[in-house]
Amino acid sequence: MMRASFFPLATAIFAAIEPITATATSNTSEPRAAAVKATFHHAWDGYYEFAFPHDQLQPLDNTYNDNYDGWGASAIDALSTAIIMGHADIVNQILDYIPIVDFTQTPTDGTISLFETTIRYLGGLLAGYDLLNGPASHLINDQNKTDAILGKATELADSLAFSFNSGSGIPHNNIFLNNQSWDDSSTNGLATIGTLVLEWTRLSDLTGNQTYANLSQKAQSYLMSPQPSWAEPFPGLVGSNIDIESGEFQDDQVTWNGGDDSFYEYLIKFYIYSPSRFSDYRDRWEAAANSTIENLTSHPPLRPDLTFVRNYNNGSWDNSSQHLTGFIGGNFILGGTVLKRTDLIEYGLNLTAAWHHTYASSTSHVGPDSFGWNETQVPDDQQEFYNQTGIYSTNGNYILRPEVIESYYYAWRITGDEKYRDWVWDAYVAINETTSAGSGNAELANVYDADGGGYQNNQDSFFFAEVLKYCYLTFADDADWQVKANGLNKFVFNTEAHPFLIQE
Ligand SMILES: *[C@@H]1O[C@H](CO)[C@@H](O)[C@H](O)[C@H]1NC(C)=O
Ligand SMILES: *[C@@H]1O[C@H](CO)[C@@H](O)[C@H](O)[C@H]1NC(C)=O
Ligand SMILES: *[C@@H]1O[C@H](CO)[C@@H](O)[C@H](O)[C@H]1NC(C)=O
Ligand SMILES: *[C@@H]1O[C@H](CO)[C@@H](O)[C@H](O)[C@H]1NC(C)=O
Ligand SMILES: *[C@@H]1O[C@H](CO)[C@@H](O)[C@H](O)[C@H]1NC(C)=O
Ligand SMILES: *[C@@H]1O[C@H](CO)[C@@H](O)[C@H](O)[C@H]1NC(C)=O
Ligand SMILES: *[C@@H]1O[C@H](CO)[C@@H](O)[C@H](O)[C@H]1NC(C)=O
Ligand SMILES: *[C@@H]1O[C@H](CO)[C@@H](O)[C@H](O)[C@H]1NC(C)=O
Ligand SMILES: *[C@@H]1O[C@H](CO)[C@@H](O)[C@H](O)[C@H]1NC(C)=O
Ligand SMILES: *[C@@H]1O[C@H](CO)[C@@H](O)[C@H](O)[C@H]1NC(C)=O
Ligand SMILES: *[C@@H]1O[C@H](CO)[C@@H](O)[C@H](O)[C@H]1NC(C)=O
Ligand SMILES: *[C@@H]1O[C@H](CO)[C@@H](O)[C@H](O)[C@H]1NC(C)=O
């Protein structure tokens, strides 16, 4: 039954972007966009007053943490969203700050993550540059401030480049910047290696220094042709841990969960970034997408209408997933649009509807951090909930994550179906209501309590970069940076939702 309704939709997809243009000016979208903008400004004001230039606000008692290198993670992560929302006052506060950050050393002694630093800081700086140097240039009247962003991105990458000094060229992820060393891990992960090419290649394309692109693509080459061959148990789907010195995979554990997720995400996004150069990435993504449909598709026994993806490890299967994995619907919708494969779009819409169920079936209307549908593992105190919903929770936290809303955004942009916009609004209203706390927005302890079950004292930087950006874009007018229903995108979003200017 649902299939029949999907097909006319899918055939309309490449024919017209009419629905989106028509509804972008509908009566509800403007006040909704304004509400999201107001939430962003409120969260920013709390951060700016009590935490800046530290990394993240702890809104319950107006304290802060430096969990992401101590260079003002929230400020850099917020920049591209502030630009897109047209918050000129906030953009100027951030631009005044960027030139004075010292990316050659960290304020604290511990290790920093190459992956997190790349997606939040390098990604945030490069997107700020691409937007202010392009479609948002009207927001500032001093090109020097824009140029300074690229200078600082270069300083940051130059500081990080030593991470790639290994026998294979695979980087160490947990690094001590101050003395250019690393922890004693002998392995690095699929996502932490495979979520660098977009940022490091964009920097090379902007500066003309090919070294950044070469470093990231050399590391990625071990993921594109996995060794030993058993590490690719299904075409395109690969293991999770890689030996840093040899480049050999250590296991054949296949998931789209945290640790693996954005490796698959970037295969198609890197092709979209520069289709003339990176068609091999497209082919690897398509192989992974085909195998995901064939081998990972899983329907909860009590809800055969819902489509999730299961996990594989050395011959065993595991029916569980995460909020983090909720980006997968949007990734299939994006890839299907660009490859003109309506079956992939339809599969992505099915996945998006399944993660919507994790929100709709929760008392607070916010989804849990992780959940399962293995009927032999239902916790005793969740039997009734499992009988009603077909899933059970394995972690009821909500830590201001974006992935489910991200997929709704792609579903809305590609189909023009107002249902997806309503899903974004429902999620926004529930998140705004439950997470508003102290001077900003705080993580929730238990989404199965109507009020969110109390707080964890942190306002994650991706609340600015991702949650509020995808909400806002859903209700905002069309623009160069918006995802396009006809597949002819001008920007592609990194995994932290920072948009980069697409090349040939
Ligand atoms: C929008 O507002 C106009 C005029 O106030 C009204 O006629 C129309 O029905 C409204 N449309 C929607 C979708 O609410
Ligand atoms: C680098 O600095 C860290 C933190 O100060 C320290 O633990 C580590 O031993 C140092 N490594 C080297 C090779 O000096
Ligand atoms: C921009 O930088 C140039 C070269 O450093 C300098 O001559 C100029 O005065 C600067 N412009 C502004 C508005 O600061
Ligand atoms: C290019 O970047 C690398 C890596 O940071 C750096 O070592 C090198 O000096 C840069 N080359 C130029 C010409 O700036
Ligand atoms: C980058 O890699 C290409 C292809 O292997 C090579 O020709 C070029 O010299 C490299 N450039 C730098 C700066 O490492
Ligand atoms: C898979 O399981 C078998 C049997 O337990 C074991 O011998 C083998 O090392 C495992 N392979 C991997 C890649 O973990
Ligand atoms: C994926 O499946 C489609 C449809 O069956 C097929 O046309 C395509 O060649 C496959 N791609 C890869 C890389 O396996
Ligand atoms: C993966 O799916 C294909 C096609 O349905 C099937 O032939 C193959 O046996 C599956 N592999 C596993 C390990 O289930
Ligand atoms: C379900 O749980 C049982 C018992 O723990 C386990 O043996 C089985 O592998 C699990 N199956 C899936 C598909 O998760
Ligand atoms: C999407 O879900 C519907 C309803 O369960 C199903 O009929 C259809 O085959 C699914 N589409 C894909 C591509 O998996
Ligand atoms: C859940 O459903 C099973 C099977 O229908 C039934 O035996 C059990 O009593 C139900 N449990 C609860 C708590 O509703
Ligand atoms: C968002 O939450 C704030 C604080 O509770 C509240 O004042 C505001 O009305 C809410 N906005 C919407 C659109 O619900």
XYZ file of C-alpha atoms and ligand atoms in Angstrom:
672
model
C 0.000 0.000 0.000
C 2.684 2.472 0.941
C 4.657 1.463 -2.092
C 1.917 2.677 -4.426
C 1.981 6.103 -2.864
C 5.755 6.310 -3.137
C 5.988 5.809 -6.860
C 4.171 8.884 -8.200
C 6.195 10.841 -5.687
C 9.452 9.386 -6.924
C 8.693 10.034 -10.572
C 7.804 13.629 -9.786
C 11.134 14.153 -8.092
C 13.218 14.959 -11.130
C 10.403 16.666 -12.971
C 9.834 19.678 -10.764
C 10.942 21.513 -7.656
C 7.546 23.236 -7.697
C 6.248 21.940 -4.350
C 9.145 23.418 -2.419
C 8.980 26.829 -4.060
C 5.238 26.955 -3.466
C 5.344 25.983 0.184
C 8.428 27.961 1.127
C 6.230 31.040 1.340
C 3.278 29.267 2.998
C 1.837 30.934 6.081
C 3.406 28.723 8.696
C 6.979 28.614 7.468
C 7.989 32.183 8.300
C 7.025 32.158 11.980
C 8.539 28.700 12.316
C 11.837 29.842 10.841
C 11.732 32.854 13.171
C 11.128 30.614 16.211
C 14.181 28.488 15.359
C 16.279 31.630 14.849
C 15.189 32.874 18.280
C 16.188 29.582 19.930
C 19.607 29.854 18.280
C 20.098 33.421 19.511
C 19.069 32.500 23.044
C 21.456 29.519 23.179
C 24.225 31.680 21.710
C 23.657 34.480 24.243
C 24.012 31.988 27.104
C 27.187 30.606 25.600
C 28.630 34.045 24.828
C 27.927 35.426 28.290
C 29.046 32.468 30.403
C 31.317 30.182 28.347
C 32.957 32.007 25.438
C 35.776 31.575 24.397
C 35.701 28.098 25.968
C 34.228 25.153 24.078
C 30.739 24.522 25.450
C 28.263 26.090 27.849
C 27.078 24.107 30.875
C 23.745 25.912 31.059
C 22.447 24.674 34.415
C 25.046 26.568 36.461
C 26.573 28.897 33.845
C 29.900 27.072 33.751
C 31.801 25.746 30.732
C 33.945 22.878 29.490
C 36.879 22.573 27.074
C 36.055 19.101 25.774
C 37.010 19.915 22.161
C 40.520 21.390 22.201
C 39.666 24.594 24.093
C 39.625 26.890 21.056
C 35.973 27.908 21.364
C 34.327 24.916 19.647
C 30.798 26.355 19.940
C 31.846 29.654 18.357
C 33.460 28.025 15.317
C 30.687 25.405 15.047
C 28.000 28.117 15.222
C 29.473 30.304 12.468
C 27.908 28.730 9.362
C 24.457 28.538 10.985
C 24.662 32.177 12.145
C 25.536 33.141 8.555
C 22.671 31.134 7.047
C 20.208 32.602 9.574
C 21.503 36.099 8.830
C 22.427 36.798 12.472
C 24.927 39.530 11.518
C 25.624 40.445 15.151
C 26.705 36.894 16.009
C 28.682 36.512 12.790
C 30.670 39.613 13.686
C 31.315 38.388 17.235
C 32.754 35.171 15.815
C 34.768 36.881 13.066
C 36.366 39.201 15.610
C 37.409 36.138 17.593
C 38.817 33.857 14.871
C 42.014 35.849 14.154
C 43.084 35.701 17.805
C 42.796 31.908 18.246
C 46.195 30.206 18.434
C 45.790 26.913 16.567
C 49.477 26.033 17.000
C 48.964 24.879 20.577
C 46.172 23.602 22.805
C 45.379 25.335 26.117
C 45.130 21.944 27.851
C 47.594 19.044 28.090
C 45.420 16.092 27.008
C 44.956 14.487 23.620
C 42.691 16.014 21.001
C 40.804 14.127 18.273
C 41.924 14.677 14.674
C 38.423 13.670 13.535
C 36.485 15.985 15.880
C 38.893 18.847 15.205
C 38.506 18.350 11.464
C 34.698 18.179 11.324
C 33.972 20.955 13.856
C 36.831 23.445 13.521
C 38.298 22.926 10.048
C 34.823 22.288 8.642
C 33.343 25.305 10.436
C 36.092 27.632 9.221
C 35.986 26.436 5.609
C 32.185 26.722 5.420
C 32.319 30.192 6.962
C 34.821 31.148 4.285
C 32.817 29.605 1.418
C 29.593 31.300 2.524
C 31.044 34.753 3.273
C 33.199 34.664 0.154
C 30.087 33.698 -1.850
C 26.329 33.911 -1.350
C 26.468 35.556 2.120
C 29.077 38.211 1.292
C 26.535 40.966 2.040
C 26.740 40.142 5.773
C 30.137 41.755 6.270
C 31.852 44.696 4.635
C 35.486 43.735 5.186
C 37.012 41.098 2.879
C 40.055 40.949 5.191
C 37.913 39.318 7.869
C 36.837 36.654 5.395
C 40.395 36.076 4.201
C 41.536 35.723 7.815
C 39.265 32.687 8.175
C 41.113 30.821 5.436
C 44.453 31.817 6.948
C 43.373 30.327 10.272
C 42.071 27.136 8.633
C 45.493 26.742 7.054
C 47.249 27.343 10.393
C 45.052 24.663 11.967
C 45.706 22.056 9.263
C 49.440 22.773 9.348
C 49.364 22.096 13.122
C 47.465 18.823 12.648
C 49.372 17.467 9.636
C 51.926 15.542 11.754
C 49.112 13.120 12.734
C 49.554 11.390 9.364
C 53.201 10.461 10.118
C 52.836 6.677 10.277
C 54.160 3.725 8.314
C 51.040 3.573 6.175
C 49.919 7.194 6.083
C 46.858 6.350 8.170
C 46.654 9.080 10.816
C 46.779 8.754 14.576
C 43.470 10.117 15.855
C 44.314 10.935 19.491
C 47.130 13.413 19.331
C 49.125 15.677 21.643
C 49.444 18.860 19.606
C 51.892 20.591 21.912
C 54.699 18.055 21.442
C 53.473 16.484 18.183
C 52.979 12.975 19.547
C 50.077 10.579 20.031
C 48.575 8.053 22.412
C 49.522 4.355 22.271
C 46.555 3.138 20.161
C 47.792 0.862 17.394
C 44.489 1.108 15.497
C 42.256 3.888 14.186
C 38.555 3.614 13.269
C 36.679 3.563 9.976
C 34.866 6.868 10.531
C 37.761 8.679 12.177
C 39.978 7.860 9.169
C 37.241 8.105 6.541
C 35.743 11.483 7.474
C 38.662 13.712 6.526
C 38.766 13.878 2.706
C 36.081 16.524 2.274
C 37.636 19.053 4.665
C 41.294 18.453 3.781
C 40.660 18.430 0.024
C 38.540 21.600 0.233
C 41.470 23.295 1.951
C 43.828 22.205 -0.845
C 41.414 23.454 -3.479
C 41.164 26.841 -1.737
C 44.883 27.298 -1.000
C 46.532 25.497 -3.921
C 48.636 23.437 -1.469
C 47.971 19.845 -2.572
C 49.544 18.318 0.553
C 46.320 18.405 2.631
C 44.325 16.546 -0.042
C 47.115 14.031 -0.554
C 47.410 13.216 3.150
C 43.688 12.566 3.581
C 43.271 10.646 0.314
C 46.295 8.435 0.994
C 44.739 7.453 4.340
C 41.382 6.881 2.648
C 42.956 4.589 0.016
C 43.187 1.771 2.609
C 39.428 2.023 3.155
C 38.638 2.000 -0.565
C 40.538 -1.292 -1.172
C 40.311 -3.157 2.147
C 42.907 -5.770 3.069
C 42.589 -8.622 3.947
C 39.695 -9.324 1.604
C 37.594 -10.871 4.411
C 37.305 -7.333 5.836
C 34.727 -6.604 3.111
C 32.076 -9.258 3.896
C 29.547 -7.605 1.535
C 30.563 -5.515 -1.498
C 31.257 -1.984 -0.256
C 30.572 -2.757 3.426
C 33.781 -3.015 5.432
C 35.178 -3.632 8.931
C 35.592 -1.092 11.723
C 39.197 -1.034 13.017
C 42.370 -0.552 10.980
C 46.006 -1.053 12.016
C 47.768 2.300 11.769
C 51.198 1.016 10.717
C 50.163 -1.596 8.136
C 46.781 -0.259 6.966
C 45.234 -3.732 7.456
C 41.707 -4.172 8.793
C 41.445 -5.963 12.145
C 37.816 -7.136 11.900
C 34.838 -7.483 9.551
C 32.304 -5.744 11.796
C 29.809 -3.894 9.588
C 27.521 -1.122 10.880
C 26.217 2.339 9.957
C 26.498 3.294 13.662
C 28.823 5.685 15.451
C 32.423 4.749 14.611
C 31.519 3.759 11.038
C 28.681 6.099 10.002
C 30.294 9.079 8.307
C 32.743 6.919 6.286
C 29.725 5.854 4.187
C 28.240 9.368 4.343
C 31.419 10.877 2.837
C 31.731 8.393 -0.044
C 28.760 9.961 -1.811
C 29.345 13.483 -0.497
C 32.938 13.523 -1.767
C 31.668 12.535 -5.224
C 29.064 15.321 -5.012
C 31.808 17.759 -3.967
C 33.779 17.104 -7.150
C 32.169 14.594 -9.519
C 34.792 14.949 -12.240
C 37.565 13.815 -9.877
C 35.988 11.362 -7.430
C 33.771 8.924 -9.327
C 35.507 5.997 -7.572
C 33.948 7.254 -4.325
C 30.515 7.192 -5.980
C 31.035 3.569 -7.038
C 32.051 2.506 -3.540
C 28.999 4.254 -2.045
C 26.672 2.617 -4.542
C 28.137 -0.811 -3.768
C 27.644 -0.160 -0.035
C 24.088 1.078 -0.613
C 23.196 -1.992 -2.703
C 24.617 -4.344 -0.061
C 22.876 -2.467 2.744
C 19.516 -3.046 1.077
C 20.300 -6.691 0.301
C 21.967 -7.732 3.539
C 21.336 -5.247 6.353
C 17.630 -4.470 5.936
C 15.783 -5.499 9.111
C 12.110 -5.199 10.078
C 11.121 -5.437 13.758
C 9.076 -8.657 14.216
C 6.114 -6.708 15.631
C 6.417 -3.879 13.084
C 7.237 -5.435 9.688
C 6.306 -2.116 8.060
C 9.333 -0.390 9.611
C 12.797 -0.528 8.000
C 15.981 -0.330 10.093
C 19.512 -1.562 9.372
C 21.060 -4.329 11.472
C 24.712 -4.944 12.336
C 27.056 -7.773 11.310
C 30.138 -9.201 12.991
C 31.995 -12.354 11.963
C 28.914 -14.328 10.964
C 26.575 -12.927 13.659
C 23.751 -10.429 13.380
C 22.618 -7.803 15.862
C 19.224 -6.060 15.718
C 19.998 -2.719 17.313
C 20.688 0.832 16.249
C 21.366 4.383 17.408
C 20.217 7.971 17.093
C 23.561 8.601 15.371
C 22.547 6.125 12.641
C 19.407 8.170 11.911
C 21.290 10.178 9.252
C 21.119 7.110 6.975
C 17.704 7.966 5.531
C 18.938 11.385 4.427
C 22.127 9.875 3.002
C 20.148 7.414 0.839
C 17.773 10.202 -0.251
C 20.710 12.437 -1.233
C 22.585 9.629 -2.998
C 19.452 8.390 -4.760
C 18.701 11.899 -6.012
C 22.190 12.470 -7.363
C 22.435 8.972 -8.916
C 18.835 9.221 -10.184
C 17.841 5.972 -8.465
C 14.295 6.271 -7.143
C 14.622 2.921 -5.339
C 17.346 4.396 -3.135
C 15.214 7.479 -2.427
C 12.283 5.271 -1.498
C 14.499 3.142 0.761
C 15.796 6.345 2.392
C 12.242 7.546 3.005
C 11.437 4.175 4.590
C 14.440 4.504 6.925
C 13.451 8.088 7.756
C 9.949 6.916 8.711
C 11.430 4.225 10.989
C 13.537 6.740 12.917
C 10.473 9.000 13.090
C 8.820 6.116 14.921
C 11.554 6.303 17.600
C 10.490 9.930 18.201
C 6.722 9.471 17.814
C 6.656 6.485 20.218
C 8.537 8.320 22.971
C 6.652 10.095 25.759
C 8.586 13.343 25.273
C 8.399 13.026 21.452
C 12.201 13.062 21.346
C 13.959 9.845 20.295
C 16.368 7.743 22.421
C 20.135 7.535 21.948
C 20.002 3.788 21.183
C 17.367 1.088 20.812
C 16.822 -2.515 19.706
C 14.244 -4.917 18.235
C 15.628 -8.363 19.166
C 12.625 -10.131 20.719
C 14.837 -12.291 22.957
C 16.470 -9.250 24.537
C 13.515 -7.087 25.567
C 14.203 -5.751 29.084
C 11.572 -6.964 31.581
C 10.375 -3.471 32.404
C 9.853 -2.657 28.707
C 7.688 -5.636 27.666
C 4.560 -3.532 27.437
C 6.329 -0.754 25.538
C 7.842 -3.347 23.188
C 4.439 -4.930 22.585
C 3.041 -1.518 21.671
C 5.915 -0.132 19.606
C 8.044 -3.047 18.340
C 11.230 -1.527 19.762
C 12.837 -1.090 23.175
C 15.263 1.521 24.444
C 18.843 0.691 25.385
C 19.773 4.298 26.262
C 17.099 6.937 26.848
C 19.411 9.961 26.756
C 19.029 12.725 24.185
C 22.235 14.694 23.850
C 21.063 17.375 21.397
C 21.839 15.158 18.419
C 20.724 16.172 14.878
C 20.610 12.999 12.749
C 16.876 12.280 12.716
C 15.967 15.885 11.889
C 18.741 15.859 9.263
C 16.967 13.009 7.436
C 13.593 14.797 7.697
C 15.265 17.821 6.063
C 16.471 15.786 3.057
C 13.060 14.080 2.815
C 11.348 17.489 2.769
C 13.688 19.058 0.218
C 13.561 16.124 -2.178
C 9.852 15.210 -2.008
C 8.234 18.546 -1.113
C 5.830 16.564 1.063
C 4.632 18.805 3.939
C 4.518 15.759 6.216
C 8.293 15.919 6.634
C 8.174 19.601 7.498
C 5.631 18.806 10.182
C 7.976 16.126 11.544
C 10.738 18.729 11.824
C 8.405 21.140 13.579
C 7.181 18.456 16.008
C 10.781 17.521 16.832
C 11.801 21.165 17.212
C 8.873 21.967 19.531
C 9.576 18.885 21.689
C 13.314 19.596 21.860
C 12.789 23.295 22.551
C 10.318 22.526 25.302
C 12.260 19.771 27.053
C 15.875 20.954 26.686
C 15.414 24.657 27.553
C 17.245 24.958 30.858
C 19.192 27.628 32.701
C 21.011 29.890 30.276
C 20.530 27.693 27.196
C 19.657 24.129 26.193
C 20.778 21.007 28.060
C 20.985 17.286 27.239
C 18.090 15.107 28.455
C 18.471 12.170 30.844
C 15.404 10.162 29.767
C 13.212 10.828 26.744
C 10.602 8.390 28.111
C 9.674 10.918 30.795
C 7.342 13.573 29.400
C 9.620 16.379 30.574
C 12.837 14.647 29.477
C 13.649 13.171 32.879
C 16.049 15.865 34.030
C 19.214 17.207 32.487
C 22.860 16.540 31.828
C 24.748 19.799 32.172
C 26.018 20.355 28.640
C 25.036 22.338 25.551
C 26.786 20.487 22.724
C 28.377 22.580 19.989
C 26.475 20.606 17.325
C 23.203 22.002 18.691
C 24.325 25.207 16.914
C 25.998 23.574 13.906
C 23.405 20.934 13.104
C 20.108 20.717 15.049
C 19.117 24.343 14.643
C 20.559 24.601 11.118
C 18.512 21.705 9.729
C 15.390 22.985 11.539
C 15.873 26.479 10.170
C 16.632 25.347 6.597
C 13.409 23.328 6.574
C 11.351 26.502 7.056
C 13.613 28.946 5.203
C 13.311 30.106 1.593
C 15.280 28.458 -1.163
C 18.931 29.575 -1.324
C 22.209 28.490 -2.904
C 23.121 26.438 0.174
C 19.833 24.489 0.277
C 19.729 20.865 -0.902
C 18.140 20.760 -4.387
C 15.376 18.386 -5.467
C 16.831 18.073 -8.970
C 20.249 16.941 -7.661
C 22.001 20.070 -8.983
C 23.411 21.193 -5.624
C 25.732 24.172 -5.197
C 26.831 23.191 -1.678
C 27.427 19.894 0.115
C 27.233 19.603 3.913
C 30.059 18.015 5.887
C 29.083 15.595 8.655
C 28.804 18.535 11.088
C 26.380 20.297 8.662
C 28.945 22.831 7.465
C 28.260 23.605 3.770
C 31.172 23.554 1.280
C 31.076 25.037 -2.218
C 30.828 22.265 -4.810
C 33.501 22.048 -7.547
C 33.459 20.493 -11.006
C -2.605 31.738 4.173
O -3.197 32.981 4.451
C -4.180 33.349 3.494
C -4.627 34.788 3.786
O -4.601 35.064 5.130
C -5.326 32.350 3.560
O -6.314 32.685 2.600
C -4.791 30.964 3.254
O -5.787 30.001 3.412
C -3.626 30.616 4.195
N -3.007 29.386 3.738
C -2.587 28.438 4.593
C -1.908 27.266 3.956
O -2.735 28.517 5.781
C 53.588 14.852 25.063
O 52.831 15.557 26.030
C 51.942 14.733 26.791
C 51.084 15.644 27.667
O 51.860 16.618 28.254
C 52.720 13.706 27.566
O 51.840 12.893 28.320
C 53.484 12.859 26.582
O 54.277 11.924 27.263
C 54.384 13.729 25.711
N 54.962 12.882 24.675
C 56.220 12.987 24.290
C 56.668 12.048 23.208
O 56.978 13.802 24.779
C 42.863 44.867 4.394
O 44.195 44.407 4.289
C 44.991 45.221 3.456
C 46.333 44.542 3.248
O 46.818 44.050 4.477
C 45.111 46.616 4.084
O 45.874 47.450 3.252
C 43.708 47.189 4.241
O 43.758 48.430 4.916
C 42.806 46.251 5.009
N 41.445 46.726 4.980
C 40.711 46.901 6.067
C 39.311 47.390 5.860
O 41.129 46.657 7.192
C 51.673 22.766 2.372
O 51.159 22.153 3.568
C 52.118 21.352 4.226
C 51.381 20.621 5.359
O 51.029 21.460 6.372
C 53.253 22.215 4.696
O 54.213 21.413 5.339
C 53.880 22.921 3.506
O 54.845 23.827 3.964
C 52.830 23.677 2.724
N 53.406 24.156 1.495
C 53.377 25.434 1.176
C 53.981 25.766 -0.140
O 52.871 26.284 1.897
C 50.086 14.845 -4.357
O 49.880 13.586 -4.977
C 50.047 13.622 -6.376
C 49.585 12.293 -6.932
O 50.197 11.245 -6.241
C 51.508 13.934 -6.675
O 51.706 14.006 -8.074
C 51.858 15.278 -6.063
O 53.235 15.531 -6.232
C 51.512 15.310 -4.586
N 51.683 16.670 -4.123
C 52.129 16.959 -2.910
C 52.299 18.405 -2.615
O 52.395 16.113 -2.093
C 35.775 -14.998 13.536
O 35.459 -16.044 14.433
C 36.337 -17.149 14.317
C 35.780 -18.296 15.159
O 35.524 -17.853 16.446
C 37.729 -16.725 14.718
O 38.622 -17.796 14.578
C 38.174 -15.598 13.815
O 39.410 -15.089 14.238
C 37.162 -14.472 13.825
N 37.531 -13.518 12.789
C 37.575 -12.199 13.014
C 37.965 -11.367 11.850
O 37.307 -11.701 14.083
C 23.770 -1.359 -7.591
O 22.522 -1.887 -7.998
C 22.016 -1.248 -9.170
C 20.593 -1.741 -9.383
O 20.540 -3.124 -9.274
C 22.935 -1.565 -10.335
O 22.462 -0.942 -11.487
C 24.305 -1.014 -9.995
O 25.216 -1.379 -11.020
C 24.802 -1.554 -8.679
N 26.016 -0.842 -8.359
C 27.062 -1.395 -7.787
C 28.266 -0.541 -7.582
O 27.050 -2.555 -7.404
C 23.584 -11.098 1.187
O 22.487 -10.979 0.290
C 22.626 -11.775 -0.881
C 21.465 -11.442 -1.796
O 20.259 -11.657 -1.144
C 22.669 -13.241 -0.505
O 22.916 -14.022 -1.658
C 23.793 -13.479 0.501
O 23.764 -14.802 0.957
C 23.670 -12.542 1.677
N 24.800 -12.717 2.568
C 24.681 -13.068 3.835
C 25.925 -13.283 4.592
O 23.595 -13.177 4.378
C 19.230 -11.710 19.658
O 19.625 -11.981 20.978
C 20.083 -13.325 21.166
C 20.233 -13.566 22.659
O 21.077 -12.635 23.222
C 21.357 -13.510 20.366
O 21.856 -14.805 20.526
C 21.044 -13.240 18.905
O 22.232 -13.306 18.146
C 20.418 -11.884 18.712
N 20.006 -11.748 17.334
C 19.923 -10.593 16.709
C 19.552 -10.650 15.272
O 20.120 -9.544 17.260
C 9.384 0.849 1.534
O 8.433 0.388 2.463
C 7.228 -0.091 1.862
C 6.238 -0.397 2.964
O 6.778 -1.279 3.876
C 7.577 -1.292 1.017
O 6.416 -1.762 0.366
C 8.617 -0.899 -0.022
O 9.033 -2.044 -0.746
C 9.822 -0.296 0.643
N 10.729 0.200 -0.373
C 12.021 -0.131 -0.447
C 12.795 0.415 -1.595
O 12.561 -0.834 0.376
C 3.487 -8.777 25.475
O 3.014 -9.626 24.452
C 3.225 -11.004 24.735
C 2.844 -11.801 23.495
O 1.608 -11.400 23.025
C 2.402 -11.390 25.952
O 2.637 -12.738 26.282
C 2.830 -10.527 27.133
O 2.001 -10.758 28.243
C 2.767 -9.057 26.777
N 3.400 -8.313 27.864
C 2.930 -7.166 28.322
C 3.624 -6.574 29.504
O 2.008 -6.580 27.781
C 10.842 27.603 23.055
O 11.162 27.508 24.428
C 11.173 28.764 25.077
C 11.667 28.539 26.500
O 10.875 27.590 27.150
C 9.773 29.365 25.035
O 9.805 30.644 25.624
C 9.338 29.502 23.592
O 8.012 29.940 23.529
C 9.440 28.177 22.876
N 9.181 28.355 21.464
C 8.270 27.660 20.811
C 8.098 27.999 19.368
O 7.612 26.759 21.319
